[in-house]
Amino acid sequence: MQRLTSTLDFHAQALTLRAERQRLIAGNIANADTPGYIARDMDFAKALREATGGAQSVPGQMAVTSAGHMDVAAGARSENELLYATGPQDSLDRNTVDLDRERAAFAENAVKYEATLRFINGHMRTLTEAMKNHNGG
């Protein structure tokens, strides 16, 4: 049972991180014409390792000791650890948003989000069928 829940936990964390990354990319696109705006992104692989316990310690992680506590972004997801994007060419207004790069990243992230969602749905269907068969129908 632990193996089944750990697989679901991993994909749930990936889904949450994909949603966070999509918000970052959307923010970059929304600020494409904002003078001085510097595009941001996250190191997705590092954030996933931290979220799933693959990283030994997460810098800035606060202990969540009660169900009412908010989980503050830490490590690769924290404001201090977000990556800055630099454009291939300096713009006059010092804006680093490259709309082509951002649109491509947005589309790629959306496809990966959808794939993760489909995997979770398929996994849940398989579990439901296994439980039905185990209980006799």
PDB file of C-alpha atoms in Angstrom:
ATOM      1  CA  MET A   1       0.000   0.000   0.000  1.00  0.00           C
ATOM      2  CA  GLN A   2       2.900   2.346   0.836  1.00  0.00           C
ATOM      3  CA  ARG A   3       4.295   1.936  -2.686  1.00  0.00           C
ATOM      4  CA  LEU A   4       0.933   2.866  -4.212  1.00  0.00           C
ATOM      5  CA  THR A   5       0.553   6.001  -2.129  1.00  0.00           C
ATOM      6  CA  SER A   6       4.165   7.078  -2.658  1.00  0.00           C
ATOM      7  CA  THR A   7       3.646   6.956  -6.438  1.00  0.00           C
ATOM      8  CA  LEU A   8       0.528   9.087  -6.113  1.00  0.00           C
ATOM      9  CA  ASP A   9       2.287  11.479  -3.730  1.00  0.00           C
ATOM     10  CA  PHE A  10       5.147  11.916  -6.211  1.00  0.00           C
ATOM     11  CA  HIS A  11       2.792  12.753  -9.069  1.00  0.00           C
ATOM     12  CA  ALA A  12       0.661  15.020  -6.883  1.00  0.00           C
ATOM     13  CA  GLN A  13       3.795  16.987  -5.960  1.00  0.00           C
ATOM     14  CA  ALA A  14       4.791  17.153  -9.631  1.00  0.00           C
ATOM     15  CA  LEU A  15       1.316  18.447 -10.509  1.00  0.00           C
ATOM     16  CA  THR A  16       1.524  21.149  -7.839  1.00  0.00           C
ATOM     17  CA  LEU A  17       4.979  22.226  -9.038  1.00  0.00           C
ATOM     18  CA  ARG A  18       3.834  22.282 -12.672  1.00  0.00           C
ATOM     19  CA  ALA A  19       0.968  24.597 -11.653  1.00  0.00           C
ATOM     20  CA  GLU A  20       3.415  26.875  -9.803  1.00  0.00           C
ATOM     21  CA  ARG A  21       5.719  26.952 -12.820  1.00  0.00           C
ATOM     22  CA  GLN A  22       2.787  27.742 -15.111  1.00  0.00           C
ATOM     23  CA  ARG A  23       1.937  30.747 -12.912  1.00  0.00           C
ATOM     24  CA  LEU A  24       5.544  31.965 -13.134  1.00  0.00           C
ATOM     25  CA  ILE A  25       5.604  31.663 -16.909  1.00  0.00           C
ATOM     26  CA  ALA A  26       2.195  33.346 -17.223  1.00  0.00           C
ATOM     27  CA  GLY A  27       3.537  36.192 -15.084  1.00  0.00           C
ATOM     28  CA  ASN A  28       6.488  36.555 -17.430  1.00  0.00           C
ATOM     29  CA  ILE A  29       4.195  36.705 -20.456  1.00  0.00           C
ATOM     30  CA  ALA A  30       1.916  39.217 -18.740  1.00  0.00           C
ATOM     31  CA  ASN A  31       4.920  41.472 -18.077  1.00  0.00           C
ATOM     32  CA  ALA A  32       6.433  41.260 -21.566  1.00  0.00           C
ATOM     33  CA  ASP A  33       5.972  45.020 -22.019  1.00  0.00           C
ATOM     34  CA  THR A  34       6.916  46.080 -18.477  1.00  0.00           C
ATOM     35  CA  PRO A  35      10.154  48.104 -18.547  1.00  0.00           C
ATOM     36  CA  GLY A  36      12.851  46.559 -16.367  1.00  0.00           C
ATOM     37  CA  TYR A  37      10.916  43.334 -15.716  1.00  0.00           C
ATOM     38  CA  ILE A  38      13.187  40.313 -15.360  1.00  0.00           C
ATOM     39  CA  ALA A  39      11.660  36.984 -16.353  1.00  0.00           C
ATOM     40  CA  ARG A  40      11.687  34.281 -13.641  1.00  0.00           C
ATOM     41  CA  ASP A  41      11.567  30.490 -13.672  1.00  0.00           C
ATOM     42  CA  MET A  42      12.221  27.646 -11.254  1.00  0.00           C
ATOM     43  CA  ASP A  43      14.615  24.732 -11.363  1.00  0.00           C
ATOM     44  CA  PHE A  44      11.824  22.161 -11.715  1.00  0.00           C
ATOM     45  CA  ALA A  45      14.006  19.074 -11.176  1.00  0.00           C
ATOM     46  CA  LYS A  46      15.507  20.533  -7.989  1.00  0.00           C
ATOM     47  CA  ALA A  47      12.085  21.620  -6.707  1.00  0.00           C
ATOM     48  CA  LEU A  48      10.681  18.125  -7.344  1.00  0.00           C
ATOM     49  CA  ARG A  49      13.606  16.479  -5.518  1.00  0.00           C
ATOM     50  CA  GLU A  50      13.023  18.791  -2.563  1.00  0.00           C
ATOM     51  CA  ALA A  51       9.242  18.265  -2.576  1.00  0.00           C
ATOM     52  CA  THR A  52       9.476  14.480  -2.704  1.00  0.00           C
ATOM     53  CA  GLY A  53      12.224  14.104  -0.119  1.00  0.00           C
ATOM     54  CA  GLY A  54      15.027  13.447  -2.619  1.00  0.00           C
ATOM     55  CA  ALA A  55      16.964  16.393  -1.225  1.00  0.00           C
ATOM     56  CA  GLN A  56      18.444  15.923   2.242  1.00  0.00           C
ATOM     57  CA  SER A  57      17.551  19.403   3.419  1.00  0.00           C
ATOM     58  CA  VAL A  58      15.582  22.211   1.899  1.00  0.00           C
ATOM     59  CA  PRO A  59      17.047  25.666   2.552  1.00  0.00           C
ATOM     60  CA  GLY A  60      14.544  27.900   4.317  1.00  0.00           C
ATOM     61  CA  GLN A  61      12.004  25.099   4.930  1.00  0.00           C
ATOM     62  CA  MET A  62       9.830  25.780   7.939  1.00  0.00           C
ATOM     63  CA  ALA A  63       8.275  23.000   9.990  1.00  0.00           C
ATOM     64  CA  VAL A  64       4.564  22.460   9.433  1.00  0.00           C
ATOM     65  CA  THR A  65       3.457  21.117  12.811  1.00  0.00           C
ATOM     66  CA  SER A  66      -0.290  21.598  12.468  1.00  0.00           C
ATOM     67  CA  ALA A  67      -2.839  21.043   9.700  1.00  0.00           C
ATOM     68  CA  GLY A  68      -3.673  24.766   9.905  1.00  0.00           C
ATOM     69  CA  HIS A  69      -0.118  25.871   9.077  1.00  0.00           C
ATOM     70  CA  MET A  70       0.625  27.210   5.629  1.00  0.00           C
ATOM     71  CA  ASP A  71       3.367  25.490   3.652  1.00  0.00           C
ATOM     72  CA  VAL A  72       5.695  28.351   2.743  1.00  0.00           C
ATOM     73  CA  ALA A  73       7.639  27.916  -0.481  1.00  0.00           C
ATOM     74  CA  ALA A  74      11.235  27.028   0.278  1.00  0.00           C
ATOM     75  CA  GLY A  75      14.276  25.802  -1.582  1.00  0.00           C
ATOM     76  CA  ALA A  76      13.969  25.942  -5.374  1.00  0.00           C
ATOM     77  CA  ARG A  77      10.404  27.280  -5.035  1.00  0.00           C
ATOM     78  CA  SER A  78      11.312  30.241  -2.821  1.00  0.00           C
ATOM     79  CA  GLU A  79      11.576  33.750  -4.206  1.00  0.00           C
ATOM     80  CA  ASN A  80      15.321  33.812  -3.467  1.00  0.00           C
ATOM     81  CA  GLU A  81      15.977  30.587  -5.401  1.00  0.00           C
ATOM     82  CA  LEU A  82      13.932  31.383  -8.518  1.00  0.00           C
ATOM     83  CA  LEU A  83      16.046  31.660 -11.618  1.00  0.00           C
ATOM     84  CA  TYR A  84      16.408  34.849 -13.635  1.00  0.00           C
ATOM     85  CA  ALA A  85      16.072  34.606 -17.393  1.00  0.00           C
ATOM     86  CA  THR A  86      18.399  36.601 -19.554  1.00  0.00           C
ATOM     87  CA  GLY A  87      17.445  37.383 -23.098  1.00  0.00           C
ATOM     88  CA  PRO A  88      19.626  36.576 -26.093  1.00  0.00           C
ATOM     89  CA  GLN A  89      19.792  40.286 -26.786  1.00  0.00           C
ATOM     90  CA  ASP A  90      19.594  43.274 -24.474  1.00  0.00           C
ATOM     91  CA  SER A  91      16.461  45.350 -24.917  1.00  0.00           C
ATOM     92  CA  LEU A  92      16.352  49.107 -24.532  1.00  0.00           C
ATOM     93  CA  ASP A  93      13.908  48.914 -21.618  1.00  0.00           C
ATOM     94  CA  ARG A  94      15.937  46.133 -19.884  1.00  0.00           C
ATOM     95  CA  ASN A  95      12.999  43.696 -20.032  1.00  0.00           C
ATOM     96  CA  THR A  96      14.272  40.099 -20.297  1.00  0.00           C
ATOM     97  CA  VAL A  97      11.026  38.418 -21.381  1.00  0.00           C
ATOM     98  CA  ASP A  98      11.504  36.529 -24.648  1.00  0.00           C
ATOM     99  CA  LEU A  99       7.924  35.810 -25.748  1.00  0.00           C
ATOM    100  CA  ASP A 100       8.944  32.941 -28.033  1.00  0.00           C
ATOM    101  CA  ARG A 101      10.849  31.228 -25.211  1.00  0.00           C
ATOM    102  CA  GLU A 102       8.041  31.864 -22.714  1.00  0.00           C
ATOM    103  CA  ARG A 103       5.314  30.568 -25.042  1.00  0.00           C
ATOM    104  CA  ALA A 104       7.349  27.434 -25.744  1.00  0.00           C
ATOM    105  CA  ALA A 105       7.966  26.882 -22.014  1.00  0.00           C
ATOM    106  CA  PHE A 106       4.261  27.488 -21.289  1.00  0.00           C
ATOM    107  CA  ALA A 107       3.184  24.934 -23.921  1.00  0.00           C
ATOM    108  CA  GLU A 108       5.758  22.351 -22.805  1.00  0.00           C
ATOM    109  CA  ASN A 109       4.791  22.743 -19.159  1.00  0.00           C
ATOM    110  CA  ALA A 110       1.073  22.480 -20.029  1.00  0.00           C
ATOM    111  CA  VAL A 111       1.684  19.216 -21.926  1.00  0.00           C
ATOM    112  CA  LYS A 112       3.654  17.789 -18.995  1.00  0.00           C
ATOM    113  CA  TYR A 113       0.938  18.931 -16.555  1.00  0.00           C
ATOM    114  CA  GLU A 114      -1.692  17.158 -18.662  1.00  0.00           C
ATOM    115  CA  ALA A 115       0.450  14.001 -18.887  1.00  0.00           C
ATOM    116  CA  THR A 116       0.876  13.925 -15.109  1.00  0.00           C
ATOM    117  CA  LEU A 117      -2.857  14.417 -14.629  1.00  0.00           C
ATOM    118  CA  ARG A 118      -3.611  11.576 -17.051  1.00  0.00           C
ATOM    119  CA  PHE A 119      -1.160   9.323 -15.217  1.00  0.00           C
ATOM    120  CA  ILE A 120      -2.844  10.037 -11.887  1.00  0.00           C
ATOM    121  CA  ASN A 121      -6.291   9.417 -13.378  1.00  0.00           C
ATOM    122  CA  GLY A 122      -5.127   6.154 -14.944  1.00  0.00           C
ATOM    123  CA  HIS A 123      -3.519   5.068 -11.692  1.00  0.00           C
ATOM    124  CA  MET A 124      -6.727   5.801  -9.784  1.00  0.00           C
ATOM    125  CA  ARG A 125      -8.794   3.826 -12.342  1.00  0.00           C
ATOM    126  CA  THR A 126      -6.428   0.874 -11.970  1.00  0.00           C
ATOM    127  CA  LEU A 127      -6.687   1.021  -8.178  1.00  0.00           C
ATOM    128  CA  THR A 128     -10.478   1.259  -8.336  1.00  0.00           C
ATOM    129  CA  GLU A 129     -10.675  -1.760 -10.661  1.00  0.00           C
ATOM    130  CA  ALA A 130      -8.309  -3.737  -8.433  1.00  0.00           C
ATOM    131  CA  MET A 131     -10.439  -2.989  -5.389  1.00  0.00           C
ATOM    132  CA  LYS A 132     -13.631  -3.968  -7.237  1.00  0.00           C
ATOM    133  CA  ASN A 133     -12.069  -7.246  -8.378  1.00  0.00           C
ATOM    134  CA  HIS A 134     -10.661  -7.942  -4.917  1.00  0.00           C
ATOM    135  CA  ASN A 135     -14.071  -7.398  -3.289  1.00  0.00           C
ATOM    136  CA  GLY A 136     -15.772  -9.720  -5.714  1.00  0.00           C
ATOM    137  CA  GLY A 137     -17.173  -7.417  -8.280  1.00  0.00           C
TER     138      GLY A 137
END
